[in-house]
PDB file of C-alpha atoms in Angstrom:
ATOM      1  CA  MET A   1      80.475 121.919  93.049  1.00 52.00           C
ATOM      2  CA  ASN A   2      78.869 118.829  94.638  1.00 53.00           C
ATOM      3  CA  LYS A   3      75.174 119.037  95.166  1.00 54.00           C
ATOM      4  CA  LEU A   4      73.422 117.678  98.199  1.00 51.00           C
ATOM      5  CA  PRO A   5      71.003 114.769  97.589  1.00 49.00           C
ATOM      6  CA  ARG A   6      67.384 115.697  97.377  1.00 52.00           C
ATOM      7  CA  LYS A   7      65.102 114.944 100.238  1.00 51.00           C
ATOM      8  CA  GLY A   8      63.968 111.380 100.175  1.00 49.00           C
ATOM      9  CA  LYS A   9      67.108 109.979  98.539  1.00 47.00           C
ATOM     10  CA  LYS A  10      69.928 108.588 100.618  1.00 48.00           C
ATOM     11  CA  ALA A  11      73.478 109.546  99.833  1.00 48.00           C
ATOM     12  CA  THR A  12      75.731 106.508  99.882  1.00 49.00           C
ATOM     13  CA  ILE A  13      79.437 106.187  99.589  1.00 51.00           C
ATOM     14  CA  SER A  14      80.308 103.001  97.914  1.00 50.00           C
ATOM     15  CA  ALA A  15      83.912 101.817  97.775  1.00 52.00           C
ATOM     16  CA  SER A  16      85.605  98.854  99.239  1.00 52.00           C
ATOM     17  CA  SER A  17      88.764  99.050 101.270  1.00 53.00           C
ATOM     18  CA  ASP A  18      90.828  98.391  98.198  1.00 57.00           C
ATOM     19  CA  GLY A  19      89.167 101.340  96.396  1.00 57.00           C
ATOM     20  CA  THR A  20      87.045  99.282  93.987  1.00 59.00           C
ATOM     21  CA  PRO A  21      83.429 100.538  93.578  1.00 58.00           C
ATOM     22  CA  LEU A  22      80.684  98.645  95.414  1.00 56.00           C
ATOM     23  CA  ASN A  23      77.137  98.352  94.197  1.00 60.00           C
ATOM     24  CA  ASN A  24      74.155  98.880  96.503  1.00 60.00           C
ATOM     25  CA  GLN A  25      73.639  95.083  96.788  1.00 61.00           C
ATOM     26  CA  ASP A  26      77.106  94.693  98.236  1.00 57.00           C
ATOM     27  CA  LEU A  27      76.370  97.407 100.798  1.00 56.00           C
ATOM     28  CA  GLU A  28      73.047  95.839 101.809  1.00 64.00           C
ATOM     29  CA  GLU A  29      74.706  92.478 102.344  1.00 67.00           C
ATOM     30  CA  ASN A  30      77.681  93.818 104.313  1.00 68.00           C
ATOM     31  CA  PRO A  31      77.471  97.509 105.293  1.00 64.00           C
ATOM     32  CA  ALA A  32      80.875  97.279 107.070  1.00 66.00           C
ATOM     33  CA  THR A  33      82.645  97.013 103.707  1.00 69.00           C
ATOM     34  CA  ALA A  34      82.097 100.685 103.026  1.00 68.00           C
ATOM     35  CA  THR A  35      84.983 103.036 103.815  1.00 73.00           C
ATOM     36  CA  ILE A  36      85.060 106.737 103.999  1.00 80.00           C
ATOM     37  CA  THR A  37      88.149 108.716 103.270  1.00 82.00           C
ATOM     38  CA  VAL A  38      88.284 112.110 104.866  1.00 83.00           C
ATOM     39  CA  SER A  39      90.831 114.648 103.708  1.00 83.00           C
ATOM     40  CA  SER A  40      92.042 117.202 106.196  1.00 84.00           C
ATOM     41  CA  VAL A  41      93.092 120.695 105.330  1.00 84.00           C
ATOM     42  CA  GLU A  42      95.882 122.286 107.218  1.00 86.00           C
ATOM     43  CA  VAL A  43      95.125 125.868 108.218  1.00 83.00           C
ATOM     44  CA  PRO A  44      98.390 127.805 108.443  1.00 88.00           C
ATOM     45  CA  GLU A  45      99.034 129.877 111.576  1.00 91.00           C
ATOM     46  CA  LEU A  46      98.770 133.642 111.225  1.00 90.00           C
ATOM     47  CA  THR A  47     102.026 135.429 110.544  1.00 93.00           C
ATOM     48  CA  GLU A  48     103.063 138.239 112.826  1.00 94.00           C
ATOM     49  CA  ASP A  49     101.877 140.770 110.236  1.00 95.00           C
ATOM     50  CA  GLU A  50      98.499 139.007 109.876  1.00 94.00           C
ATOM     51  CA  SER A  51      98.063 138.876 113.666  1.00 93.00           C
ATOM     52  CA  SER A  52      98.893 142.601 113.845  1.00 94.00           C
ATOM     53  CA  ASP A  53      96.402 143.359 111.042  1.00 94.00           C
ATOM     54  CA  ARG A  54      93.701 141.288 112.688  1.00 92.00           C
ATOM     55  CA  LEU A  55      94.156 143.135 116.031  1.00 90.00           C
ATOM     56  CA  HIS A  56      94.073 146.495 114.261  1.00 92.00           C
ATOM     57  CA  LEU A  57      90.913 145.621 112.387  1.00 91.00           C
ATOM     58  CA  GLU A  58      89.235 144.283 115.515  1.00 87.00           C
ATOM     59  CA  ARG A  59      89.959 147.552 117.215  1.00 87.00           C
ATOM     60  CA  GLN A  60      88.425 149.442 114.346  1.00 89.00           C
ATOM     61  CA  VAL A  61      85.221 147.423 114.677  1.00 87.00           C
ATOM     62  CA  GLU A  62      85.211 147.935 118.452  1.00 87.00           C
ATOM     63  CA  LYS A  63      85.425 151.678 118.168  1.00 89.00           C
ATOM     64  CA  ALA A  64      83.183 152.138 115.176  1.00 94.00           C
ATOM     65  CA  PHE A  65      80.181 153.149 117.357  1.00 94.00           C
ATOM     66  CA  TYR A  66      82.359 155.790 119.007  1.00 95.00           C
ATOM     67  CA  LEU A  67      83.544 157.246 115.729  1.00 96.00           C
ATOM     68  CA  ALA A  68      79.942 157.191 114.424  1.00 96.00           C
ATOM     69  CA  GLY A  69      78.783 159.088 117.500  1.00 96.00           C
ATOM     70  CA  LYS A  70      81.517 161.671 117.149  1.00 97.00           C
ATOM     71  CA  ALA A  71      80.670 162.155 113.464  1.00 97.00           C
ATOM     72  CA  LEU A  72      76.972 162.572 114.272  1.00 97.00           C
ATOM     73  CA  VAL A  73      77.758 165.230 116.915  1.00 97.00           C
ATOM     74  CA  GLU A  74      79.674 167.267 114.285  1.00 97.00           C
ATOM     75  CA  LEU A  75      76.955 166.772 111.608  1.00 97.00           C
ATOM     76  CA  ARG A  76      74.363 167.963 114.088  1.00 97.00           C
ATOM     77  CA  ASP A  77      76.302 170.794 115.650  1.00 97.00           C
ATOM     78  CA  ARG A  78      77.426 172.222 112.333  1.00 97.00           C
ATOM     79  CA  LYS A  79      74.065 171.552 110.731  1.00 96.00           C
ATOM     80  CA  LEU A  80      75.691 169.843 107.805  1.00 97.00           C
ATOM     81  CA  TYR A  81      72.360 168.240 106.934  1.00 95.00           C
ATOM     82  CA  ARG A  82      70.659 171.557 106.253  1.00 95.00           C
ATOM     83  CA  SER A  83      71.047 171.463 102.415  1.00 96.00           C
ATOM     84  CA  THR A  84      68.986 168.297 102.153  1.00 96.00           C
ATOM     85  CA  HIS A  85      66.882 167.977 105.277  1.00 96.00           C
ATOM     86  CA  LYS A  86      64.950 170.232 107.604  1.00 95.00           C
ATOM     87  CA  THR A  87      65.768 168.347 110.765  1.00 95.00           C
ATOM     88  CA  PHE A  88      68.608 166.246 112.054  1.00 96.00           C
ATOM     89  CA  GLU A  89      66.200 163.413 112.833  1.00 96.00           C
ATOM     90  CA  ASP A  90      64.901 163.326 109.248  1.00 96.00           C
ATOM     91  CA  TYR A  91      68.475 163.354 107.974  1.00 96.00           C
ATOM     92  CA  CYS A  92      69.558 160.433 110.219  1.00 96.00           C
ATOM     93  CA  ARG A  93      66.483 158.433 109.309  1.00 96.00           C
ATOM     94  CA  GLU A  94      66.746 158.975 105.542  1.00 96.00           C
ATOM     95  CA  ARG A  95      70.481 158.878 105.216  1.00 96.00           C
ATOM     96  CA  PHE A  96      71.389 156.085 107.685  1.00 95.00           C
ATOM     97  CA  GLY A  97      68.070 154.384 108.465  1.00 96.00           C
ATOM     98  CA  PHE A  98      68.409 155.374 112.158  1.00 94.00           C
ATOM     99  CA  GLU A  99      65.284 155.559 114.193  1.00 92.00           C
ATOM    100  CA  ARG A 100      64.737 158.822 116.059  1.00 89.00           C
ATOM    101  CA  ARG A 101      66.520 157.768 119.355  1.00 94.00           C
ATOM    102  CA  TYR A 102      69.460 155.826 117.986  1.00 95.00           C
ATOM    103  CA  PRO A 103      71.682 158.753 116.755  1.00 96.00           C
ATOM    104  CA  TYR A 104      71.251 160.436 120.149  1.00 96.00           C
ATOM    105  CA  ARG A 105      72.309 157.212 121.913  1.00 95.00           C
ATOM    106  CA  LEU A 106      75.427 157.074 119.811  1.00 96.00           C
ATOM    107  CA  MET A 107      76.216 160.684 120.540  1.00 97.00           C
ATOM    108  CA  GLU A 108      75.565 160.262 124.240  1.00 96.00           C
ATOM    109  CA  SER A 109      77.737 157.205 124.384  1.00 95.00           C
ATOM    110  CA  THR A 110      80.724 159.102 123.071  1.00 95.00           C
ATOM    111  CA  VAL A 111      80.514 161.363 126.100  1.00 95.00           C
ATOM    112  CA  VAL A 112      80.603 158.340 128.357  1.00 94.00           C
ATOM    113  CA  VAL A 113      83.517 156.798 126.500  1.00 94.00           C
ATOM    114  CA  ASP A 114      85.395 160.074 126.764  1.00 94.00           C
ATOM    115  CA  ASN A 115      84.796 159.932 130.542  1.00 93.00           C
ATOM    116  CA  LEU A 116      85.918 156.312 130.740  1.00 91.00           C
ATOM    117  CA  MET A 117      89.139 157.066 128.861  1.00 89.00           C
ATOM    118  CA  LYS A 118      90.010 159.474 131.609  1.00 83.00           C
ATOM    119  CA  MET A 119      90.112 156.703 134.170  1.00 73.00           C
ATOM    120  CA  CYS A 120      93.224 155.022 132.694  1.00 62.00           C
ATOM    121  CA  PRO A 121      96.533 156.531 133.708  1.00 49.00           C
ATOM    122  CA  ASN A 122      98.057 155.207 130.459  1.00 47.00           C
ATOM    123  CA  ARG A 123      95.853 157.496 128.326  1.00 40.00           C
ATOM    124  CA  THR A 124      96.052 161.049 129.406  1.00 34.00           C
ATOM    125  CA  GLN A 125      96.211 164.278 127.552  1.00 33.00           C
ATOM    126  CA  ASN A 126      99.772 164.702 128.872  1.00 35.00           C
ATOM    127  CA  ASP A 127     101.086 161.689 127.016  1.00 38.00           C
ATOM    128  CA  SER A 128     102.878 163.189 124.052  1.00 37.00           C
ATOM    129  CA  GLY A 129     102.598 160.186 121.830  1.00 42.00           C
ATOM    130  CA  ALA A 130      99.163 158.919 122.880  1.00 44.00           C
ATOM    131  CA  ASP A 131      96.331 159.301 120.492  1.00 51.00           C
ATOM    132  CA  THR A 132      93.379 160.097 122.748  1.00 47.00           C
ATOM    133  CA  SER A 133      90.962 160.938 119.968  1.00 54.00           C
ATOM    134  CA  THR A 134      89.569 157.415 119.812  1.00 56.00           C
ATOM    135  CA  PRO A 135      89.192 154.665 122.343  1.00 59.00           C
ATOM    136  CA  ASP A 136      91.737 151.858 122.240  1.00 52.00           C
ATOM    137  CA  SER A 137      91.785 148.846 124.597  1.00 48.00           C
ATOM    138  CA  SER A 138      95.361 148.036 123.732  1.00 47.00           C
ATOM    139  CA  GLU A 139      96.853 149.804 126.681  1.00 51.00           C
ATOM    140  CA  GLY A 140      95.223 147.673 129.366  1.00 66.00           C
ATOM    141  CA  GLN A 141      91.963 149.702 129.610  1.00 80.00           C
ATOM    142  CA  VAL A 142      88.770 147.783 128.993  1.00 87.00           C
ATOM    143  CA  LEU A 143      86.410 149.899 126.977  1.00 89.00           C
ATOM    144  CA  PRO A 144      82.914 149.250 125.642  1.00 92.00           C
ATOM    145  CA  ILE A 145      82.506 147.938 122.101  1.00 91.00           C
ATOM    146  CA  ASN A 146      78.961 149.136 121.474  1.00 91.00           C
ATOM    147  CA  GLU A 147      76.611 151.830 122.615  1.00 91.00           C
ATOM    148  CA  TYR A 148      74.181 149.350 124.142  1.00 90.00           C
ATOM    149  CA  GLN A 149      76.675 148.626 126.907  1.00 90.00           C
ATOM    150  CA  LEU A 150      76.671 152.281 127.816  1.00 91.00           C
ATOM    151  CA  ARG A 151      72.912 152.945 127.984  1.00 91.00           C
ATOM    152  CA  PRO A 152      72.641 152.488 131.750  1.00 90.00           C
ATOM    153  CA  LEU A 153      75.640 154.812 132.319  1.00 92.00           C
ATOM    154  CA  ILE A 154      74.353 157.771 130.221  1.00 93.00           C
ATOM    155  CA  PRO A 155      72.192 159.375 132.888  1.00 94.00           C
ATOM    156  CA  LEU A 156      74.893 159.085 135.598  1.00 93.00           C
ATOM    157  CA  GLU A 157      77.400 161.709 136.664  1.00 94.00           C
ATOM    158  CA  PRO A 158      80.909 161.202 135.161  1.00 92.00           C
ATOM    159  CA  GLU A 159      82.440 159.960 138.367  1.00 91.00           C
ATOM    160  CA  VAL A 160      79.637 157.496 138.862  1.00 92.00           C
ATOM    161  CA  GLN A 161      79.969 156.343 135.243  1.00 92.00           C
ATOM    162  CA  ILE A 162      83.578 155.515 135.775  1.00 91.00           C
ATOM    163  CA  GLU A 163      82.971 153.647 139.010  1.00 92.00           C
ATOM    164  CA  ALA A 164      80.029 151.707 137.541  1.00 91.00           C
ATOM    165  CA  TRP A 165      82.091 150.700 134.488  1.00 91.00           C
ATOM    166  CA  LYS A 166      84.991 149.527 136.723  1.00 90.00           C
ATOM    167  CA  GLN A 167      82.515 147.396 138.699  1.00 90.00           C
ATOM    168  CA  ALA A 168      81.061 145.901 135.548  1.00 91.00           C
ATOM    169  CA  VAL A 169      84.483 145.084 134.182  1.00 91.00           C
ATOM    170  CA  GLU A 170      85.429 143.501 137.496  1.00 91.00           C
ATOM    171  CA  GLN A 171      82.335 141.349 137.556  1.00 90.00           C
ATOM    172  CA  ALA A 172      83.095 140.310 133.979  1.00 90.00           C
ATOM    173  CA  GLY A 173      86.528 139.038 135.010  1.00 91.00           C
ATOM    174  CA  GLY A 174      88.465 141.886 133.479  1.00 90.00           C
ATOM    175  CA  LYS A 175      86.741 141.647 130.120  1.00 90.00           C
ATOM    176  CA  VAL A 176      84.167 143.781 128.299  1.00 89.00           C
ATOM    177  CA  PRO A 177      80.929 143.258 130.277  1.00 87.00           C
ATOM    178  CA  SER A 178      77.973 141.742 128.547  1.00 78.00           C
ATOM    179  CA  GLY A 179      74.488 143.145 128.898  1.00 66.00           C
ATOM    180  CA  ARG A 180      73.674 140.508 131.527  1.00 67.00           C
ATOM    181  CA  ILE A 181      75.871 142.176 134.137  1.00 65.00           C
ATOM    182  CA  LYS A 182      73.799 144.424 136.436  1.00 63.00           C
ATOM    183  CA  ILE A 183      75.412 147.051 138.642  1.00 62.00           C
ATOM    184  CA  GLN A 184      73.758 148.141 141.841  1.00 58.00           C
ATOM    185  CA  PHE A 185      74.091 151.836 142.666  1.00 55.00           C
ATOM    186  CA  SER A 186      73.500 153.161 146.142  1.00 49.00           C
TER     187      SER A 186
END
């Protein structure tokens, strides 16, 4: 592996156009005689399978907060922490490093995502083949990719959550809204 020159020393490339080495005196007399050869590396396009895998993995990352929130709800509701911890908060802090409020934010955000999934006609409980257990933006519905995006929606009524999210997506040009988009509620 090539090492970078230490601070204070200059890295010089010394070769003439015919490939013969130049010494520092030649470079000082005529710096234009130095040539630099740059090799390019061709990056092959993704195959169809690779593109499909990337999309699948990106969706997994996008819905990770949702799955974590759902898992936390079950851990809390079934008290599956009780053999090692007295409280759910202690369990989350020691097991996952979550501060007191964060697990609750994750759990609350799953409720909002569930409400948002209801707004898309492509994803209904009546669709026999649709998996509605986890959010998936592949069917034209723009869904949040982290719980932070949902914090302002948590205290709102479900109908208002849906309308606020639609406004945010519209303001973001049909994409997942960033935290900079502010929605005004009347």
